[in-house]
Short mmCIF file of C-alpha atoms in Angstrom, two decimals:
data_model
loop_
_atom_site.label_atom_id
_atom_site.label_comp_id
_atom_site.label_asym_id
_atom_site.label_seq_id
_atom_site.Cartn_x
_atom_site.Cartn_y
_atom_site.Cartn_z
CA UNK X 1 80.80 105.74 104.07
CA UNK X 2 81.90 108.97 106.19
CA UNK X 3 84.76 110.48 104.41
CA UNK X 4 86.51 110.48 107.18
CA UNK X 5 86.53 106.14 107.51
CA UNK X 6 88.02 106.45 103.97
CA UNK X 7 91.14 108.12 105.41
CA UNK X 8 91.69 105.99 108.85
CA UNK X 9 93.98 103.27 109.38
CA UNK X 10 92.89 102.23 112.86
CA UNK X 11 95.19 99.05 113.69
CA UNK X 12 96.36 98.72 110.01
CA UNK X 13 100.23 97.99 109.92
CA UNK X 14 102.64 99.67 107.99
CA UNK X 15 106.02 98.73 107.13
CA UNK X 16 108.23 101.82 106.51
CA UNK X 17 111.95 101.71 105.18
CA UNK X 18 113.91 104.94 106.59
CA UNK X 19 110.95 105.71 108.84
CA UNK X 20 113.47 106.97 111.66
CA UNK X 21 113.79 110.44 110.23
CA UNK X 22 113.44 112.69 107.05
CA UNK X 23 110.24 111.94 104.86
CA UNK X 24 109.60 108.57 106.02
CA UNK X 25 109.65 109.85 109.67
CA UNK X 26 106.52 112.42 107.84
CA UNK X 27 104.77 109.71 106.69
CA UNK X 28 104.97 107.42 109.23
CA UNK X 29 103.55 110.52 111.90
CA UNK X 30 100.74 110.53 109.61
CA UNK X 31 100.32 107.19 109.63
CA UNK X 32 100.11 106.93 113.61
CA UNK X 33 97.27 110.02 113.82
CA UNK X 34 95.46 108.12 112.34
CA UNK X 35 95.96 105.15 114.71
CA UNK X 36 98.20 103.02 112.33
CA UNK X 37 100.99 100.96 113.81
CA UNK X 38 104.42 101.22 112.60
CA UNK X 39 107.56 99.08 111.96
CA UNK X 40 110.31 101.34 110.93
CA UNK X 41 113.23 99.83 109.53
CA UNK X 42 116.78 101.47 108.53
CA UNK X 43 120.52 100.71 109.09
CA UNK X 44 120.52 102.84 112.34
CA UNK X 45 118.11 101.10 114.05
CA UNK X 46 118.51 103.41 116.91
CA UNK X 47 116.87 106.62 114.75
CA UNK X 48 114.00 104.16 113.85
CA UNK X 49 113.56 103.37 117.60
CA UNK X 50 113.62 106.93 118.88
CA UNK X 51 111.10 107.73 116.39
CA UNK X 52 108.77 104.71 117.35
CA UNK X 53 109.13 105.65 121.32
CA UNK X 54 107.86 109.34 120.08
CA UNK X 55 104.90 107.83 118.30
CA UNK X 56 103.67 105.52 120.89
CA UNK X 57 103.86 107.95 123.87
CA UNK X 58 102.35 110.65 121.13
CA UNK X 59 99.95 108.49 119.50
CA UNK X 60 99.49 105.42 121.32
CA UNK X 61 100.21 103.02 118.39
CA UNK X 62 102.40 100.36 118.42
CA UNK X 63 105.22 101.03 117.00
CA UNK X 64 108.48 98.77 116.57
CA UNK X 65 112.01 99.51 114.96
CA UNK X 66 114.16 97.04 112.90
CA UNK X 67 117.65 97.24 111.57
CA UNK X 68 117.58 96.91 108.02
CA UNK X 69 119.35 96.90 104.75
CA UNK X 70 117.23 97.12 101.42
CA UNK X 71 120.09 95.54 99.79
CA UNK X 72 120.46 92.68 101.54
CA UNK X 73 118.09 89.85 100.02
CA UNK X 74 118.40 88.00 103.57
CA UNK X 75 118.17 90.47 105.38
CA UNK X 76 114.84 91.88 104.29
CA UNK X 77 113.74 88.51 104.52
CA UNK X 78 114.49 88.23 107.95
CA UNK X 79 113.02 91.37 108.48
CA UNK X 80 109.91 90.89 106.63
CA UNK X 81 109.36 87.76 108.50
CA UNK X 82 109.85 89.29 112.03
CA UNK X 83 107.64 91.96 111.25
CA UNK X 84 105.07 89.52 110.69
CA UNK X 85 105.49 87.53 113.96
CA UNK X 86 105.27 91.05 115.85
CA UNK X 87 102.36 92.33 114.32
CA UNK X 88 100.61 89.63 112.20
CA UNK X 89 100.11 91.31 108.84
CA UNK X 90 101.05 93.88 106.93
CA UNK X 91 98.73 96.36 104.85
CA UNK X 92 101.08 99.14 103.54
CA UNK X 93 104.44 98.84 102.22
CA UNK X 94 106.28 102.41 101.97
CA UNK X 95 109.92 102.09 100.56
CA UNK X 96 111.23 104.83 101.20
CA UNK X 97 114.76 104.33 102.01
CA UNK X 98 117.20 106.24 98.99
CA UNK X 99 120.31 107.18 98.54
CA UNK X 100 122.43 109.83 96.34
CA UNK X 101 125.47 111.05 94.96
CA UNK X 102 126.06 114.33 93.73
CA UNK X 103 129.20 113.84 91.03
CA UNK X 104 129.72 114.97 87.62
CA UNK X 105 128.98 112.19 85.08
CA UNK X 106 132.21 112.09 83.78
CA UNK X 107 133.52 111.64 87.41
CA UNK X 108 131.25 109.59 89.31
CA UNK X 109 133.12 106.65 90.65
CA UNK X 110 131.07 102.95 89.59
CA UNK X 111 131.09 102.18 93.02
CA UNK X 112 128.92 105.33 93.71
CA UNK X 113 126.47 104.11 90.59
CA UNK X 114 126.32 100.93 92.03
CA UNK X 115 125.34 101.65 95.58
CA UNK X 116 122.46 104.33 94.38
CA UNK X 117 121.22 101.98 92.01
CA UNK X 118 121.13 98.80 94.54
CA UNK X 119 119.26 101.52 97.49
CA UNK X 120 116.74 103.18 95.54
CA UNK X 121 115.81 100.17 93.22
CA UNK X 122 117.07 97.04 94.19
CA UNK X 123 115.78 97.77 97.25
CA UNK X 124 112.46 98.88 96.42
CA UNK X 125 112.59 95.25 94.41
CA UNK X 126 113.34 93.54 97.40
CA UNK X 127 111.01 94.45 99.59
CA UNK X 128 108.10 94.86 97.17
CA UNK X 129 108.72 90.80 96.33
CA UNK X 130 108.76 89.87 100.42
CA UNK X 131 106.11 91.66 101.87
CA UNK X 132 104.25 91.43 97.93
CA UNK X 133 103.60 87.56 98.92
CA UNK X 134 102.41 88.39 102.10
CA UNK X 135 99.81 90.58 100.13
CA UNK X 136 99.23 87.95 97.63
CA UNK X 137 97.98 85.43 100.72
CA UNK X 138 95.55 88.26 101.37
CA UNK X 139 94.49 89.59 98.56
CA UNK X 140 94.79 92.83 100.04
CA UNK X 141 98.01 95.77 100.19
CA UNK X 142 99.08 99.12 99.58
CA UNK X 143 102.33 99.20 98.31
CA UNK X 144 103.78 103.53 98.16
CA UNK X 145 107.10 103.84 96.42
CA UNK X 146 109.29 106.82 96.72
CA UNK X 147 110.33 108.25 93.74
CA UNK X 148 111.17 112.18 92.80
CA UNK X 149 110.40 114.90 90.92
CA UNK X 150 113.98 114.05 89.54
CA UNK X 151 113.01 111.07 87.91
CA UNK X 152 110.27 112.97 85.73
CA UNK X 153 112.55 115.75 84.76
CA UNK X 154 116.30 116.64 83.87
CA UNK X 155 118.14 119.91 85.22
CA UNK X 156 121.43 121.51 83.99
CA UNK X 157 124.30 120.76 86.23
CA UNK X 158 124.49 124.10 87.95
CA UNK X 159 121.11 122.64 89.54
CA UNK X 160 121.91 119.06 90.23
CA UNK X 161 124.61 116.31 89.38
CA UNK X 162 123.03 112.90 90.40
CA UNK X 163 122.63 111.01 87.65
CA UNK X 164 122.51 108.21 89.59
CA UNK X 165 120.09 109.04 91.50
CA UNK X 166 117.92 110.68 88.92
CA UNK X 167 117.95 107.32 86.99
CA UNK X 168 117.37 105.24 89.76
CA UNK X 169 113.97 107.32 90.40
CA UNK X 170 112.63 107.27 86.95
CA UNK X 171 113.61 103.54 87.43
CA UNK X 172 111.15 103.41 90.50
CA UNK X 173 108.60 105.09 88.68
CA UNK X 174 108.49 102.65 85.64
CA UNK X 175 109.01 99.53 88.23
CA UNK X 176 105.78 101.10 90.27
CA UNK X 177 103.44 101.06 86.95
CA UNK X 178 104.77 97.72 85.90
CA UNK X 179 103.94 96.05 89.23
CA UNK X 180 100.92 98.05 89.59
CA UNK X 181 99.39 96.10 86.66
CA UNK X 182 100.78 92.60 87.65
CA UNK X 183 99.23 92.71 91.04
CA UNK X 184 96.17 94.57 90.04
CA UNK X 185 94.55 91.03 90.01
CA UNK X 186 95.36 90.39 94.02
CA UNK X 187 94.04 93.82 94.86
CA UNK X 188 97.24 95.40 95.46
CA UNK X 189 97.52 98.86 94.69
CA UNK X 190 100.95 99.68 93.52
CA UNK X 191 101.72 103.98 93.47
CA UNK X 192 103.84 106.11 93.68
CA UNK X 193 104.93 109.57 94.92
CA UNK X 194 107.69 112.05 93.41
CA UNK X 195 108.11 114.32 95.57
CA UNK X 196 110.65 117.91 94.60
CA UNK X 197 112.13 119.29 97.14
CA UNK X 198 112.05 119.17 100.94
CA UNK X 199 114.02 119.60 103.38
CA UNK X 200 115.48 116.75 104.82
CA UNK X 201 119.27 115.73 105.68
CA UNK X 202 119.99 114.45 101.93
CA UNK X 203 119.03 118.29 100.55
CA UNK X 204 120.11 120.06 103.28
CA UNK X 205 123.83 120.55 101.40
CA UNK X 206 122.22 121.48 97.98
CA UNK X 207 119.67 124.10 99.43
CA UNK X 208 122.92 125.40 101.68
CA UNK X 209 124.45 126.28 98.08
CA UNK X 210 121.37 126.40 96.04
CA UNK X 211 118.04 127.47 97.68
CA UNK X 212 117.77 130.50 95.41
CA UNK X 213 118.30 129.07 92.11
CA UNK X 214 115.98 126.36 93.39
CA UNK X 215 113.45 128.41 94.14
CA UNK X 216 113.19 130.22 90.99
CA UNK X 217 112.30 126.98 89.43
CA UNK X 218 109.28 125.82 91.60
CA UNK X 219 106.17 127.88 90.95
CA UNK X 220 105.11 127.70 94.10
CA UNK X 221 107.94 129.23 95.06
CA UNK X 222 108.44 127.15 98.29
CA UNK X 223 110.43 124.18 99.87
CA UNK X 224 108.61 121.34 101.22
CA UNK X 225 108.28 121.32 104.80
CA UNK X 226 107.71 118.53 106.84
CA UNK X 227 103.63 118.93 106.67
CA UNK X 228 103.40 118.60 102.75
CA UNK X 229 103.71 115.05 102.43
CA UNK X 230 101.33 113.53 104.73
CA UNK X 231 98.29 114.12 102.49
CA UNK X 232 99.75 112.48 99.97
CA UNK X 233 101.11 109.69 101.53
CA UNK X 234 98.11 109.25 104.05
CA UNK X 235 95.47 109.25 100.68
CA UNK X 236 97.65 106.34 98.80
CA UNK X 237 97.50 104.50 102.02
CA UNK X 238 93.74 104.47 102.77
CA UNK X 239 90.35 103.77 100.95
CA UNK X 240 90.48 106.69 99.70
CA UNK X 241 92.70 105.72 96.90
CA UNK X 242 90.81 101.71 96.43
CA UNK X 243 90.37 102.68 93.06
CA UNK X 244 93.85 104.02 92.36
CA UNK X 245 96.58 102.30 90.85
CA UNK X 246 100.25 103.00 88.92
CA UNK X 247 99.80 106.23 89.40
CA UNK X 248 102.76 108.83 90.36
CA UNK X 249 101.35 111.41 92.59
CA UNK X 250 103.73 114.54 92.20
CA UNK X 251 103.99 116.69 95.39
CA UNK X 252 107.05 119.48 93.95
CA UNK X 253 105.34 122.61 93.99
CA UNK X 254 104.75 122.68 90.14
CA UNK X 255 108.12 121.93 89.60
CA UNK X 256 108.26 118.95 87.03
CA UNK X 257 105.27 121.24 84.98
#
């Protein structure tokens, strides 16, 4: 096989949570190079749609949006189901939609906990279960969690007060190996990726305040931009990676070493 077959994804589907902007918006332009069609799902279905007009004048991919709230059992139900009717399968899962709180631990309000918890893994639960039976039927999926370099490492709080957040990654991590080894047997590859930092709307506050300090800790001394996560995600999604499972592929610029 050409190495370049093991990286397309002509007229594969891929179901991305926050695909309407930040890394899943990355990802999901990755995706559509390489001629895979998209169904984008967030709260604000109206980001997701902008996005999906871009990538099917850019692209020529079909590419749909869906309003959609990883918490909601019914709701990604629902959704699951209509993405199915539109597009008749789906090969790669990417949950990607997260949320934070930045609050010190002795402050941080349960209701914050709660919600950060019920995005980042709740939500990854949901939607891995729904469109995971879908993959059973086929014996065939690539399911790409997003985790963080957060979830592999602790910082001081001069450098970041989430512990919410940080939890719920290192949560998503575990969850990934855990149902990378039950569904090895339907040939369903279960990863994940952690990336450090990038600069999306969620860091934009912390790098206003903290981009130096930052810095100094990543050995590459750079920020992600909004090139250095296609590889990764693109690789996890393809044939490249058919013999790679509950992995967590770090892309932090050395910074979890």
């Amino acid at each position: 096989m050409h190495v370049k077959e093991l990286f397309d994804l002509k007229d594969q589907v891929a179901l991305i949570t926050g695909g309407g902007r930040g890394l899943g918006k990355q990802i999901a332009e990755a995706y559509a190079e390489m001629g895979c069609h998209l169904a984008l799902c967030s709260r604000k279905k109206e980001v997701c749609e902008e996005t999906a007009e871009i990538f099917r004048n850019k692209y020529n991919v079909i590419a749909k949006s869906y309003e959609l709230d990883v918490t909601n059992e019914s709701m990604v139900e629902d959704v699951v189901n209509q993405v199915l009717e539109d597009f008749g399968k789906i090969d790669i899962l990417v949950n990607n939609s997260g949320a934070t709180w930045g609050a010190p631990v002795e402050e941080m309000p349960l209701e914050a906990w709660n919600k950060v918890l019920n995005v980042n893994v709740t939500g990854t639960f949901l939607m891995s279960r729904a469109v995971g039976r879908h993959m059973i039927e086929r014996k065939s999926g690539k399911i790409i969690n997003i985790a963080s370099a957060a979830g592999l490492t602790v910082r001081p709080p001069e450098i970041t007060n989430t512990i919410g957040y940080t939890t719920s990654k290192a949560a998503v991590i575990h969850f990934t190996k855990d149902l990378a080894i039950k569904w090895a047997r339907h040939n369903i590859h279960v990863n994940a990726i952690a990336p450090g930092m990038f600069r999306t709307k969620m860091t934009k506050g912390t790098l206003e305040q903290k981009e130096k300090e930052i810095l100094e800790r990543i050995p590459l001394r750079k920020i992600g931009d909004e090139n250095m996560l296609k590889g990764a995600a693109l690789y996890l999604a393809t044939k490249a990676s058919d013999f790679v499972t509950g992995t967590v592929l770090s892309v932090d610029g050395g910074s979890t070493l």
